[in-house]
Structures are given as C-alpha cells and as structure tokens.
Amino acid sequence: MEYLEDSAERTPGHILCCECGVVISPNPANICVACLRSKVDISQGIPKQVSVSFCKQCQRYFQPPGTWIQCALESRELLALCLKKIKAPLSKVRLVDAGFVWTEPHSKRLKVKLTVQKEVMNGAILQQVFVVDYVVQPQMCGDCHRVEAKDFWKAVVQVRQKTLHKKTFYYLEQLILKYGMHQNTLRIKEIHDGLDFYYSSKQHAQKMVEFLQCTVPCRYKASQRLISQDIHSNTYNYKSTFSMEIVPICKDNVVCLSPKLAQSLGNMNQICVCIRVTSAIHLIDPNTLQVADIDGSTFWSHPFNSLCHPKQLEEFIVMECSIVQDLKRKAGAGMISKKHTLGEVWVQKTSEMDTDKQYFCRTHLGHLLNPGDLVLGFDLANCNVNDEHVNKMNSDRVPDVVLIKKSYDRTKRQRRRNWKLKELARDKENMDTDDERQYQDFLEDLEEDEAIRKNVNIYRDSTIPVESDTDDEGAPRISLAEMLEDLHISQDATGEEGASMMT
C-alpha cells in the first residue's frame, strides 16, 4: 500500500481540455494546443506577401531608405534584408528561427520560413511556423540610370600621351583591369591619343588620378565648371575635369638626354634606349650597359623627346658579333645592368644586301645576337634628326646605328601564342588600322620582358594546343606557370532571367 501511495504522488495529474475534452497536461490556459491555435493566431499582423526591389543591371537589391546592396540567393545578407522588410510587425513576437524555402531562380519569388513565439492566454507560450512570400520586382537603381543616360557624369579623367605608339596605354589597361579601377566608371571612351574615364562622383575620379600617378610617370591639371547653384541653400553643382599627361616616351624608343641630366645620372652617354616604362622611365646606355630610372618629376624638369618612332626602325642582319669582356668605367658611373651583355657587332641592312656597306656599333643585346640573326635598329647615320640635344653633341659621340631588339618571325609567334589578355569595355572612335600591329608589339614585349609580365594578368587560351619547344627558333615564350585559367560562367539552365538574378 505504501508503494502505491508514493507512485501516485510522483505521477503528474491530467485535466480535460475546456474546449474539446481531450486529456492534456495542465497548462496556464487549460486548453489543448490545437484549440489554442484555432482561437489565437500569433502571426496576425505580420504580412504574408512582401515586395523586394531588384536591379537587373547591377544585380543588387534595394535596402530602404536609399541603399542598394549585392546579395547572393539564399545568403545571410539577403535573409537579413528580407527580415528588415517586416521588422516592425516582428517586434511584437519572438523570432526563434528563419530560413529560406527553395524556389526556382526564375520565379521572381523568395520564400522565408519563420518560427515565432508569443505569450498568449494566462501566460501560455505558443509557437507557430509560417512562410512569408517575397515578390522580386524589377527596378533600376540610380547608378544604372546614370550609366544608361551616358551623359550624366560629375567628373572625367582625360589621359593623354603624345606618342605615335600605344604601348603605354596597353600596359595601363592591364593594370586597370588587374586592380579593378574600372568598376566605378560610367563610361570609357577611347580617342586617337588617349582615354576618357567618366565618373558619377569626384571622389572616384580622384582615386583614379592617384592610381595613375603610382603606375605611370605623369602630371595632371584639375579644373571644374559650374553647372547650377542654389543661392538659398548655398549648394553648387560642378563638373570636374582632370587632365593627365603621360610622359611621351615608350618602350624601345631611342632618346637623347640633356648634358646636365646625363651627368646627374652617373655620367652616362646622352644617347640611350628606353627598355621599359612602368612607374618610371627605365633607360640603358647601349655603349656601357649603364642603367638609370627617371621618374615623372625629373622628366618634366629636364624633358627630352624620342628620336624615332617604331615605323622608322630598320631591319639589320648581324655579320659579326663579339662580347666585350673588360669594360673601363668612368669615375662616378652608375649601376650596370646584369641582365644584358655588352657586345660589339657589325651589321648590314637587309635592304642593302647587294652592297658591301656595313655598320659598327656597340649594343646591349650581346647575349642574344649571333651571326646571321635579324635585329631591328635605328640608323642615326643616314637619318635627319631634329633634336636640340643631338644637334649640340659632338659627331664622334653619336653612334651610326642603335640596335633595339632582336627580330623573330611574327607569324609563327602569333600561331604559337597560347595565351590571351582581357580588354576594357570602351567606346572606340576613329580607330587606326595600325592599332592591331601595335597591339601585337605589346604582346611581344610581354613575352620578352618578365618585369612587365609580373604586373599583368595573363590567361591561358584553351583553343590553342600547347606545343613543344623543339621547333622553336629561340623566340621568348610565356610558361604555363605564369598563366591564369580564364573562368567562364555558363548561363543558368532555367533561362536568361533566372541567370540575371544569380550573383
């Protein structure tokens, strides 16, 4: 008897539901869960269908009051945006859980499953699960409106270079792509001697100006034009213009320095060859292998011009080549290039093979040249050079020929090139037929110069098979280790509209 009494004390009592009479455990409302849910709906007041604005052009969602954010489907950011749309009604209940219910990407619907709790009759806590349907409505954001207008801009950066070759612009284009400096532009317009970058704010234009000053030697001037003003609120609307001028020197240009500048660079010869243009102008003296770097401020203080342009380069054939072993250096001489070898060569123009006229010169290409090789150079002996520094030089110090680079079979190099570069999306006007040849020159420069190649994203071209180097003529090539795999995102299987909503 004692055992039965103890067990009865431990067993909790049961009651009948006051609505349906079902046996239930005691609770503050004395009603079963089914009857309590039928009498009380804690989701009342929470909207079951809400609209969300989505911009197709930039793949962003609108977050009130005036922000557009980029969110992936079923991401935490998108879930937070959806919950903020019903923030006020949700404040009356306790949110326990929230998650997405899968929908077709092209359905323009987002479904969020919510689990909420609320205290109801006599302190009883009721939990309920329901789904809120979000309708994705297309709406163009303000930034995309400006892009579509094409004429609405607040600032423009005009980049100019007074040269006949665009090697520096091709290099600058790859730097802009690598560091994503083109993302804030409204429009990029290409003209015959430069590029124009249009922006919706002056701050973005100033950021581009600072980037250009760090990557290429240049100078700029800023100006602004008053568009409108409000005298009552003291507000003004300006359009700003930044005029950038890049130094008029490109790779493979032959230049003549002023005597004062040549002396300040370590008593190097005035006739030099530009081997590279990055954040500074890199020069080499073909007679002594002495190198020097000239930044933008130094150039504008002691300006000099190019003595020739690429179309003036002539093709020579190497008749004899010897390496200079012992080089006597002058007092105060600067750094010597370790990547080049000084050589003394006898060359003859390929257009004068029926004569016996040959030219003797020193060159920095001694490590590349062998008898019978073809090389491109500038004939100073038979050229009328109009340069103030050259005209004042002693004729004994002016070389007859300045060799620039070794010549290879361009057709074969193009056929074997298994890599490619990306290009900026820009408006092109007055395109010259010579642009393709200049672009091929830039691609060859990338193959020949590893220092420039480090700053450029090179992508493997899967359409061209990888060939062996057995039949190669010694032309420099880019290894597969230096190439990136180009990613191609295929269109969504559900259709174009579904793919546009995917980020």
Short mmCIF file of C-alpha atoms in Angstrom, two decimals:
data_model
loop_
_atom_site.label_atom_id
_atom_site.label_comp_id
_atom_site.label_asym_id
_atom_site.label_seq_id
_atom_site.Cartn_x
_atom_site.Cartn_y
_atom_site.Cartn_z
CA MET A 1 0.00 0.00 0.00
CA GLU A 2 2.84 2.38 0.80
CA TYR A 3 4.39 1.74 -2.65
CA LEU A 4 1.16 2.61 -4.45
CA GLU A 5 0.74 5.86 -2.46
CA ASP A 6 4.30 7.01 -3.28
CA SER A 7 3.86 6.29 -7.01
CA ALA A 8 0.60 8.22 -7.06
CA GLU A 9 2.29 11.25 -5.56
CA ARG A 10 5.02 11.26 -8.28
CA THR A 11 2.62 10.92 -11.21
CA PRO A 12 1.54 14.36 -12.60
CA GLY A 13 -2.17 14.89 -12.88
CA HIS A 14 -4.08 15.28 -16.15
CA ILE A 15 -7.00 17.50 -16.99
CA LEU A 16 -9.56 17.74 -19.75
CA CYS A 17 -9.42 20.50 -22.37
CA CYS A 18 -12.18 23.01 -21.68
CA GLU A 19 -12.97 23.21 -25.40
CA CYS A 20 -12.79 19.68 -26.83
CA GLY A 21 -12.44 17.49 -23.71
CA VAL A 22 -9.15 15.86 -24.69
CA VAL A 23 -6.91 14.71 -21.84
CA ILE A 24 -3.96 17.09 -21.60
CA SER A 25 -1.24 18.05 -19.18
CA PRO A 26 -2.08 21.10 -17.11
CA ASN A 27 -1.14 24.48 -18.61
CA PRO A 28 -1.97 28.08 -17.73
CA ALA A 29 -4.75 28.28 -20.37
CA ASN A 30 -6.22 24.81 -19.64
CA ILE A 31 -6.68 24.38 -23.41
CA CYS A 32 -5.04 21.89 -25.75
CA VAL A 33 -2.57 23.15 -28.39
CA ALA A 34 -4.96 22.51 -31.31
CA CYS A 35 -7.77 24.52 -29.73
CA LEU A 36 -5.36 27.27 -28.65
CA ARG A 37 -4.09 27.66 -32.23
CA SER A 38 -7.62 27.76 -33.56
CA LYS A 39 -8.52 30.56 -31.17
CA VAL A 40 -5.23 32.60 -31.31
CA ASP A 41 -3.10 33.40 -34.38
CA ILE A 42 0.20 34.93 -33.20
CA SER A 43 1.24 35.65 -36.81
CA GLN A 44 -1.64 38.05 -37.20
CA GLY A 45 -0.35 41.45 -38.27
CA ILE A 46 2.75 40.02 -39.97
CA PRO A 47 2.36 40.40 -43.77
CA LYS A 48 2.49 37.12 -45.67
CA GLN A 49 3.45 38.76 -49.01
CA VAL A 50 6.09 41.49 -49.35
CA SER A 51 7.75 43.06 -52.39
CA VAL A 52 11.54 43.42 -52.83
CA SER A 53 13.14 45.68 -55.47
CA PHE A 54 15.93 44.20 -57.61
CA CYS A 55 18.11 45.92 -60.23
CA LYS A 56 18.86 43.63 -63.18
CA GLN A 57 21.76 45.71 -64.48
CA CYS A 58 23.99 45.63 -61.37
CA GLN A 59 22.38 42.59 -59.65
CA ARG A 60 21.62 44.49 -56.44
CA TYR A 61 18.68 44.59 -54.02
CA PHE A 62 17.17 47.77 -52.59
CA GLN A 63 17.50 48.27 -48.85
CA PRO A 64 15.46 51.21 -47.56
CA PRO A 65 15.83 54.09 -47.22
CA GLY A 66 18.30 54.55 -50.09
CA THR A 67 20.91 51.78 -50.22
CA TRP A 68 21.48 49.12 -52.88
CA ILE A 69 23.36 46.02 -51.74
CA GLN A 70 24.57 42.95 -53.58
CA CYS A 71 23.36 39.62 -52.18
CA ALA A 72 23.57 36.04 -53.38
CA LEU A 73 20.48 33.88 -53.41
CA GLU A 74 19.76 32.24 -50.02
CA SER A 75 22.62 34.16 -48.41
CA ARG A 76 22.70 35.60 -44.91
CA GLU A 77 22.75 39.12 -46.32
CA LEU A 78 19.58 38.51 -48.35
CA LEU A 79 17.86 36.91 -45.35
CA ALA A 80 18.69 39.95 -43.22
CA LEU A 81 17.29 42.25 -45.92
CA CYS A 82 14.06 40.25 -46.05
CA LEU A 83 13.62 40.32 -42.27
CA LYS A 84 14.16 44.08 -42.19
CA LYS A 85 11.19 44.48 -44.55
CA ILE A 86 8.89 43.14 -41.77
CA LYS A 87 10.90 44.44 -38.82
CA ALA A 88 8.04 46.39 -37.22
CA PRO A 89 5.48 43.52 -37.13
CA LEU A 90 8.15 41.07 -35.97
CA SER A 91 8.89 43.22 -32.94
CA LYS A 92 5.60 42.05 -31.35
CA VAL A 93 6.68 38.38 -31.31
CA ARG A 94 9.89 36.48 -30.50
CA LEU A 95 11.70 35.22 -33.59
CA VAL A 96 13.11 31.74 -32.99
CA ASP A 97 14.27 30.65 -36.44
CA ALA A 98 14.31 31.88 -40.03
CA GLY A 99 15.42 30.24 -43.28
CA PHE A 100 14.79 30.14 -47.00
CA VAL A 101 12.44 27.72 -48.72
CA TRP A 102 13.86 26.72 -52.11
CA THR A 103 12.22 28.36 -55.15
CA GLU A 104 13.04 28.37 -58.85
CA PRO A 105 15.60 31.12 -59.62
CA HIS A 106 13.47 32.47 -62.49
CA SER A 107 10.22 32.51 -60.47
CA LYS A 108 10.86 36.01 -59.07
CA ARG A 109 9.82 34.68 -55.66
CA LEU A 110 11.66 34.37 -52.35
CA LYS A 111 10.07 32.32 -49.57
CA VAL A 112 11.22 32.67 -45.97
CA LYS A 113 10.11 30.18 -43.31
CA LEU A 114 9.71 31.86 -39.91
CA THR A 115 9.32 30.29 -36.46
CA VAL A 116 7.93 32.71 -33.84
CA GLN A 117 6.78 32.51 -30.22
CA LYS A 118 4.39 34.68 -28.23
CA GLU A 119 2.82 34.66 -24.80
CA VAL A 120 -0.96 34.20 -25.05
CA MET A 121 -3.80 33.43 -22.60
CA ASN A 122 -2.78 33.37 -18.93
CA GLY A 123 0.99 33.24 -19.67
CA ALA A 124 0.92 30.25 -22.05
CA ILE A 125 3.66 30.45 -24.74
CA LEU A 126 2.56 29.46 -28.24
CA GLN A 127 4.98 28.66 -31.10
CA GLN A 128 3.95 28.93 -34.75
CA VAL A 129 5.64 28.27 -38.11
CA PHE A 130 4.58 30.12 -41.27
CA VAL A 131 6.01 31.23 -44.64
CA VAL A 132 6.36 34.80 -45.92
CA ASP A 133 6.35 35.17 -49.71
CA TYR A 134 8.60 37.92 -51.17
CA VAL A 135 7.89 39.10 -54.72
CA VAL A 136 11.03 40.31 -56.55
CA GLN A 137 10.11 43.40 -58.56
CA PRO A 138 12.49 44.88 -61.16
CA GLN A 139 13.62 48.43 -60.50
CA MET A 140 16.62 50.26 -61.97
CA CYS A 141 18.92 51.82 -59.38
CA GLY A 142 20.17 55.40 -59.62
CA ASP A 143 23.70 54.38 -60.63
CA CYS A 144 22.43 52.29 -63.54
CA HIS A 145 20.18 55.16 -64.60
CA ARG A 146 23.26 57.33 -64.94
CA VAL A 147 25.08 54.64 -66.87
CA GLU A 148 22.18 54.29 -69.31
CA ALA A 149 21.99 58.06 -69.76
CA LYS A 150 25.73 58.09 -70.73
CA ASP A 151 25.81 61.87 -70.48
CA PHE A 152 25.25 62.19 -66.76
CA TRP A 153 28.69 62.47 -65.18
CA LYS A 154 30.21 64.60 -62.44
CA ALA A 155 33.91 64.09 -63.18
CA VAL A 156 36.09 62.98 -66.09
CA VAL A 157 39.73 61.87 -66.17
CA GLN A 158 41.36 62.60 -69.54
CA VAL A 159 44.52 60.54 -70.01
CA ARG A 160 46.75 61.64 -72.89
CA GLN A 161 50.16 60.68 -74.26
CA LYS A 162 51.71 62.49 -77.21
CA THR A 163 53.23 59.50 -78.98
CA LEU A 164 52.57 57.50 -82.13
CA HIS A 165 52.56 54.21 -80.26
CA LYS A 166 50.08 52.94 -77.64
CA LYS A 167 52.32 50.52 -75.75
CA THR A 168 51.98 52.50 -72.53
CA PHE A 169 48.18 52.57 -72.84
CA TYR A 170 48.02 48.82 -73.42
CA TYR A 171 50.12 48.31 -70.29
CA LEU A 172 47.97 50.78 -68.35
CA GLU A 173 44.82 49.00 -69.48
CA GLN A 174 46.04 45.72 -67.99
CA LEU A 175 46.90 47.40 -64.70
CA ILE A 176 43.40 48.93 -64.51
CA LEU A 177 41.85 45.51 -65.13
CA LYS A 178 44.08 43.78 -62.59
CA TYR A 179 43.26 46.16 -59.75
CA GLY A 180 39.61 46.75 -60.73
CA MET A 181 39.93 50.51 -61.17
CA HIS A 182 37.31 50.49 -63.95
CA GLN A 183 34.40 49.34 -61.76
CA ASN A 184 33.18 52.81 -60.78
CA THR A 185 33.28 54.27 -64.28
CA LEU A 186 30.09 55.29 -66.05
CA ARG A 187 31.74 55.18 -69.45
CA ILE A 188 35.19 54.73 -71.00
CA LYS A 189 35.81 56.46 -74.30
CA GLU A 190 38.85 55.86 -76.48
CA ILE A 191 40.14 58.60 -78.77
CA HIS A 192 43.16 58.81 -81.03
CA ASP A 193 45.68 59.92 -78.36
CA GLY A 194 44.23 58.67 -75.10
CA LEU A 195 41.31 57.54 -72.94
CA ASP A 196 38.49 59.37 -71.13
CA PHE A 197 37.08 57.92 -67.89
CA TYR A 198 33.69 59.29 -66.80
CA TYR A 199 32.56 59.07 -63.15
CA SER A 200 29.45 59.88 -61.16
CA SER A 201 31.42 61.43 -58.29
CA LYS A 202 34.57 63.48 -57.95
CA GLN A 203 35.96 61.13 -55.30
CA HIS A 204 36.09 58.21 -57.75
CA ALA A 205 37.91 60.37 -60.28
CA GLN A 206 40.45 61.45 -57.68
CA LYS A 207 41.05 57.82 -56.79
CA MET A 208 41.83 57.08 -60.45
CA VAL A 209 44.21 60.05 -60.61
CA GLU A 210 46.10 58.75 -57.58
CA PHE A 211 46.28 55.29 -59.16
CA LEU A 212 47.71 56.68 -62.39
CA GLN A 213 50.33 58.68 -60.50
CA CYS A 214 51.51 55.47 -58.83
CA THR A 215 51.67 53.37 -62.01
CA VAL A 216 52.98 55.62 -64.80
CA PRO A 217 55.11 58.82 -64.82
CA CYS A 218 52.64 61.61 -65.44
CA ARG A 219 51.35 65.02 -64.35
CA TYR A 220 47.85 66.44 -64.17
CA LYS A 221 45.80 69.61 -64.05
CA ALA A 222 42.40 69.89 -62.39
CA SER A 223 39.58 72.22 -63.39
CA GLN A 224 35.86 72.48 -62.73
CA ARG A 225 32.87 74.10 -64.38
CA LEU A 226 29.81 75.41 -62.55
CA ILE A 227 26.62 73.74 -63.79
CA SER A 228 23.99 75.05 -61.36
CA GLN A 229 23.67 76.64 -57.95
CA ASP A 230 21.08 77.25 -55.26
CA ILE A 231 21.60 80.59 -53.53
CA HIS A 232 19.06 79.77 -50.81
CA SER A 233 20.75 76.57 -49.59
CA ASN A 234 24.24 77.64 -50.73
CA THR A 235 24.80 74.47 -52.77
CA TYR A 236 26.72 74.27 -56.05
CA ASN A 237 26.83 71.65 -58.78
CA TYR A 238 30.19 71.31 -60.57
CA LYS A 239 31.62 69.12 -63.29
CA SER A 240 35.29 68.36 -62.66
CA THR A 241 37.95 67.56 -65.25
CA PHE A 242 41.35 66.01 -64.54
CA SER A 243 43.79 66.25 -67.47
CA MET A 244 46.52 63.61 -67.13
CA GLU A 245 49.58 63.78 -69.37
CA ILE A 246 51.82 60.71 -69.54
CA VAL A 247 55.46 61.20 -70.49
CA PRO A 248 55.84 60.94 -74.32
CA ILE A 249 58.30 58.04 -74.10
CA CYS A 250 57.51 54.40 -74.88
CA LYS A 251 59.42 51.16 -74.70
CA ASP A 252 62.12 50.71 -77.42
CA ASN A 253 62.40 54.46 -78.03
CA VAL A 254 65.84 55.97 -78.66
CA VAL A 255 66.22 59.17 -76.63
CA CYS A 256 68.84 61.87 -76.24
CA LEU A 257 69.28 63.26 -72.73
CA SER A 258 70.40 66.76 -71.92
CA PRO A 259 74.07 67.01 -70.79
CA LYS A 260 73.03 68.09 -67.30
CA LEU A 261 70.62 65.18 -66.86
CA ALA A 262 73.11 62.64 -68.25
CA GLN A 263 75.75 63.85 -65.81
CA SER A 264 73.37 63.64 -62.86
CA LEU A 265 72.57 60.02 -63.78
CA GLY A 266 76.17 58.88 -63.36
CA ASN A 267 77.93 60.41 -66.39
CA MET A 268 76.11 58.12 -68.81
CA ASN A 269 76.02 58.79 -72.55
CA GLN A 270 73.30 61.05 -73.87
CA ILE A 271 72.05 58.51 -76.46
CA CYS A 272 70.06 55.86 -74.56
CA VAL A 273 67.40 53.24 -75.20
CA CYS A 274 64.17 53.03 -73.20
CA ILE A 275 63.82 49.38 -72.15
CA ARG A 276 60.70 49.76 -70.01
CA VAL A 277 58.10 52.28 -68.82
CA THR A 278 56.41 51.47 -65.51
CA SER A 279 56.18 53.96 -62.64
CA ALA A 280 59.44 55.40 -64.01
CA ILE A 281 61.30 55.52 -67.32
CA HIS A 282 63.98 52.81 -67.40
CA LEU A 283 66.92 53.71 -69.67
CA ILE A 284 70.03 51.77 -70.67
CA ASP A 285 73.21 53.05 -72.29
CA PRO A 286 73.99 50.66 -75.19
CA ASN A 287 77.70 51.61 -75.02
CA THR A 288 78.31 50.88 -71.32
CA LEU A 289 75.22 48.92 -70.09
CA GLN A 290 74.67 51.66 -67.51
CA VAL A 291 71.03 51.89 -66.42
CA ALA A 292 69.03 54.73 -64.89
CA ASP A 293 65.47 55.32 -63.73
CA ILE A 294 63.79 58.66 -64.38
CA ASP A 295 60.57 59.50 -62.54
CA GLY A 296 57.92 61.91 -63.69
CA SER A 297 59.13 64.96 -61.77
CA THR A 298 62.69 64.53 -63.11
CA PHE A 299 61.42 64.19 -66.66
CA TRP A 300 59.32 67.35 -66.54
CA SER A 301 62.30 69.24 -65.05
CA HIS A 302 64.64 68.01 -67.83
CA PRO A 303 62.37 66.98 -70.74
CA PHE A 304 63.62 65.01 -73.70
CA ASN A 305 61.98 63.53 -76.79
CA SER A 306 62.11 60.28 -78.69
CA LEU A 307 64.42 60.35 -81.71
CA CYS A 308 62.44 57.75 -83.66
CA HIS A 309 59.10 56.00 -83.74
CA PRO A 310 58.52 52.29 -84.41
CA LYS A 311 57.88 52.77 -88.13
CA GLN A 312 61.38 54.20 -88.55
CA LEU A 313 63.10 51.09 -87.24
CA GLU A 314 65.01 49.22 -89.93
CA GLU A 315 65.98 45.58 -90.15
CA PHE A 316 69.64 44.66 -89.95
CA ILE A 317 71.43 41.34 -90.25
CA VAL A 318 74.27 40.56 -87.86
CA MET A 319 77.51 39.87 -89.74
CA GLU A 320 79.83 39.55 -86.75
CA CYS A 321 79.38 39.73 -83.01
CA SER A 322 81.88 39.68 -80.14
CA ILE A 323 81.42 40.08 -76.39
CA VAL A 324 83.21 42.92 -74.60
CA GLN A 325 84.91 41.35 -71.59
CA ASP A 326 86.77 44.22 -69.88
CA LEU A 327 84.85 47.47 -69.77
CA LYS A 328 86.59 50.56 -68.42
CA ARG A 329 84.20 52.57 -66.31
CA LYS A 330 84.41 56.28 -65.69
CA ALA A 331 84.56 57.86 -62.27
CA GLY A 332 81.12 58.28 -60.72
CA ALA A 333 79.46 55.81 -63.11
CA GLY A 334 76.06 54.45 -62.14
CA MET A 335 74.64 50.94 -61.95
CA ILE A 336 75.37 48.34 -64.63
CA SER A 337 72.63 46.02 -65.93
CA LYS A 338 73.17 42.36 -65.01
CA LYS A 339 70.52 41.11 -67.44
CA HIS A 340 72.30 42.39 -70.55
CA THR A 341 75.66 41.67 -72.13
CA LEU A 342 77.74 44.29 -73.91
CA GLY A 343 78.68 43.33 -77.44
CA GLU A 344 80.40 44.83 -80.47
CA VAL A 345 78.70 43.95 -83.74
CA TRP A 346 78.98 44.55 -87.44
CA VAL A 347 75.56 44.79 -89.08
CA GLN A 348 74.22 45.35 -92.56
CA LYS A 349 70.80 46.49 -93.69
CA THR A 350 68.70 43.77 -95.26
CA SER A 351 67.67 46.33 -97.88
CA GLU A 352 71.34 46.84 -98.83
CA MET A 353 72.45 43.23 -99.16
CA ASP A 354 73.61 43.88 -102.72
CA THR A 355 76.22 46.35 -101.38
CA ASP A 356 79.17 45.94 -99.05
CA LYS A 357 78.18 48.77 -96.70
CA GLN A 358 78.30 47.69 -93.07
CA TYR A 359 77.90 49.49 -89.77
CA PHE A 360 79.78 49.01 -86.50
CA CYS A 361 78.16 49.65 -83.15
CA ARG A 362 78.01 48.59 -79.53
CA THR A 363 74.83 47.05 -78.22
CA HIS A 364 73.26 45.81 -75.01
CA LEU A 365 71.95 42.72 -76.87
CA GLY A 366 75.24 40.80 -76.87
CA HIS A 367 73.65 37.84 -75.05
CA LEU A 368 71.01 37.41 -77.79
CA LEU A 369 72.79 38.09 -81.07
CA ASN A 370 74.69 35.62 -83.26
CA PRO A 371 75.96 35.99 -86.82
CA GLY A 372 73.01 35.69 -89.21
CA ASP A 373 70.36 36.94 -86.76
CA LEU A 374 67.95 39.70 -87.71
CA VAL A 375 67.74 42.73 -85.46
CA LEU A 376 65.75 45.96 -85.51
CA GLY A 377 67.64 49.22 -85.09
CA PHE A 378 67.65 52.95 -85.76
CA ASP A 379 70.00 54.33 -88.40
CA LEU A 380 71.31 57.61 -87.00
CA ALA A 381 73.98 57.97 -89.68
CA ASN A 382 71.51 58.38 -92.55
CA CYS A 383 68.62 59.98 -90.68
CA ASN A 384 67.79 63.64 -90.35
CA VAL A 385 67.25 64.06 -86.62
CA ASN A 386 65.67 67.29 -85.45
CA ASP A 387 66.58 67.36 -81.78
CA GLU A 388 68.28 70.20 -79.91
CA HIS A 389 70.41 67.90 -77.75
CA VAL A 390 71.63 65.77 -80.70
CA ASN A 391 72.50 68.84 -82.75
CA LYS A 392 74.77 70.10 -79.95
CA MET A 393 76.56 66.77 -79.50
CA ASN A 394 79.99 66.01 -80.94
CA SER A 395 79.53 63.85 -84.05
CA ASP A 396 82.12 61.35 -82.71
CA ARG A 397 79.86 60.57 -79.75
CA VAL A 398 76.78 59.87 -81.91
CA PRO A 399 76.64 56.16 -82.92
CA ASP A 400 75.86 55.23 -86.51
CA VAL A 401 73.30 52.59 -85.52
CA VAL A 402 71.42 51.91 -82.30
CA LEU A 403 70.10 48.35 -82.09
CA ILE A 404 66.78 47.97 -80.29
CA LYS A 405 65.70 44.34 -80.21
CA LYS A 406 66.13 41.01 -81.93
CA SER A 407 63.65 40.25 -84.70
CA TYR A 408 61.67 36.99 -84.88
CA ASP A 409 59.09 35.57 -87.25
CA ARG A 410 55.90 37.35 -86.14
CA THR A 411 53.52 34.99 -87.97
CA LYS A 412 54.96 31.96 -86.24
CA ARG A 413 54.87 33.68 -82.86
CA GLN A 414 51.18 34.54 -83.25
CA ARG A 415 50.34 30.98 -84.25
CA ARG A 416 52.12 29.51 -81.24
CA ARG A 417 50.78 32.04 -78.71
CA ASN A 418 48.57 30.04 -76.34
CA TRP A 419 47.58 32.89 -74.05
CA LYS A 420 45.43 36.00 -74.18
CA LEU A 421 44.62 39.21 -72.34
CA LYS A 422 41.37 40.83 -71.28
CA GLU A 423 40.30 44.23 -72.58
CA LEU A 424 38.35 47.14 -71.15
CA ALA A 425 34.82 47.64 -72.42
CA ARG A 426 35.05 51.08 -74.03
CA ASP A 427 33.66 53.20 -76.83
CA LYS A 428 36.10 53.34 -79.73
CA GLU A 429 36.20 56.21 -82.17
CA ASN A 430 38.45 56.92 -85.15
CA MET A 431 40.27 53.62 -84.83
CA ASP A 432 43.52 53.43 -86.76
CA THR A 433 44.34 50.41 -88.90
CA ASP A 434 47.77 50.37 -87.28
CA ASP A 435 46.32 49.51 -83.85
CA GLU A 436 46.46 45.75 -84.44
CA ARG A 437 50.16 45.89 -85.25
CA GLN A 438 50.82 47.99 -82.15
CA TYR A 439 48.87 45.52 -80.01
CA GLN A 440 50.96 42.65 -81.39
CA ASP A 441 54.09 44.64 -80.48
CA PHE A 442 52.80 44.91 -76.92
CA LEU A 443 52.15 41.16 -76.73
CA GLU A 444 55.68 40.50 -77.92
CA ASP A 445 57.03 42.89 -75.27
CA LEU A 446 55.22 40.83 -72.61
CA GLU A 447 56.90 37.68 -73.87
CA GLU A 448 60.32 39.31 -73.86
CA ASP A 449 60.18 41.26 -70.57
CA GLU A 450 59.46 39.37 -67.37
CA ALA A 451 59.39 42.56 -65.26
CA ILE A 452 56.36 43.91 -67.14
CA ARG A 453 54.74 40.48 -67.18
CA LYS A 454 54.58 40.36 -63.39
CA ASN A 455 52.10 43.25 -63.33
CA VAL A 456 49.73 41.76 -65.93
CA ASN A 457 47.11 39.01 -65.59
CA ILE A 458 47.76 36.54 -68.43
CA TYR A 459 45.09 33.94 -69.20
CA ARG A 460 45.57 30.64 -70.92
CA ASP A 461 43.85 30.29 -74.29
CA SER A 462 42.37 26.79 -74.28
CA THR A 463 41.55 26.98 -78.01
CA ILE A 464 45.24 26.75 -78.92
CA PRO A 465 47.03 23.48 -78.04
CA VAL A 466 50.29 23.51 -76.12
CA GLU A 467 53.21 22.80 -78.44
CA SER A 468 56.68 21.61 -77.65
CA ASP A 469 59.71 23.85 -77.93
CA THR A 470 61.65 21.57 -80.25
CA ASP A 471 60.94 23.60 -83.39
CA ASP A 472 61.22 26.96 -81.67
CA GLU A 473 63.62 29.48 -83.15
CA GLY A 474 64.63 30.89 -79.78
CA ALA A 475 61.76 33.37 -79.53
CA PRO A 476 60.84 34.06 -75.88
CA ARG A 477 57.60 32.50 -74.67
CA ILE A 478 55.46 32.64 -71.56
CA SER A 479 55.41 29.49 -69.45
CA LEU A 480 52.19 27.81 -68.36
CA ALA A 481 53.08 28.52 -64.72
CA GLU A 482 52.64 32.25 -65.36
CA MET A 483 49.15 31.88 -66.87
CA LEU A 484 45.79 32.03 -65.13
CA GLU A 485 42.81 29.88 -66.01
CA ASP A 486 40.06 32.02 -67.54
CA LEU A 487 36.72 31.31 -65.81
CA HIS A 488 33.60 31.18 -67.97
CA ILE A 489 30.28 31.22 -66.06
CA SER A 490 27.69 29.47 -68.19
CA GLN A 491 24.11 30.67 -68.47
CA ASP A 492 21.67 29.32 -65.94
CA ALA A 493 19.66 26.37 -67.21
CA THR A 494 16.37 27.93 -66.17
CA GLY A 495 16.76 30.82 -68.61
CA GLU A 496 18.20 34.25 -69.02
CA GLU A 497 16.05 35.91 -66.39
CA GLY A 498 16.99 33.32 -63.81
CA ALA A 499 20.65 33.78 -64.63
CA SER A 500 20.35 37.55 -64.23
CA MET A 501 19.16 37.13 -60.66
CA MET A 502 22.13 34.95 -59.77
CA THR A 503 25.19 36.81 -58.47
#
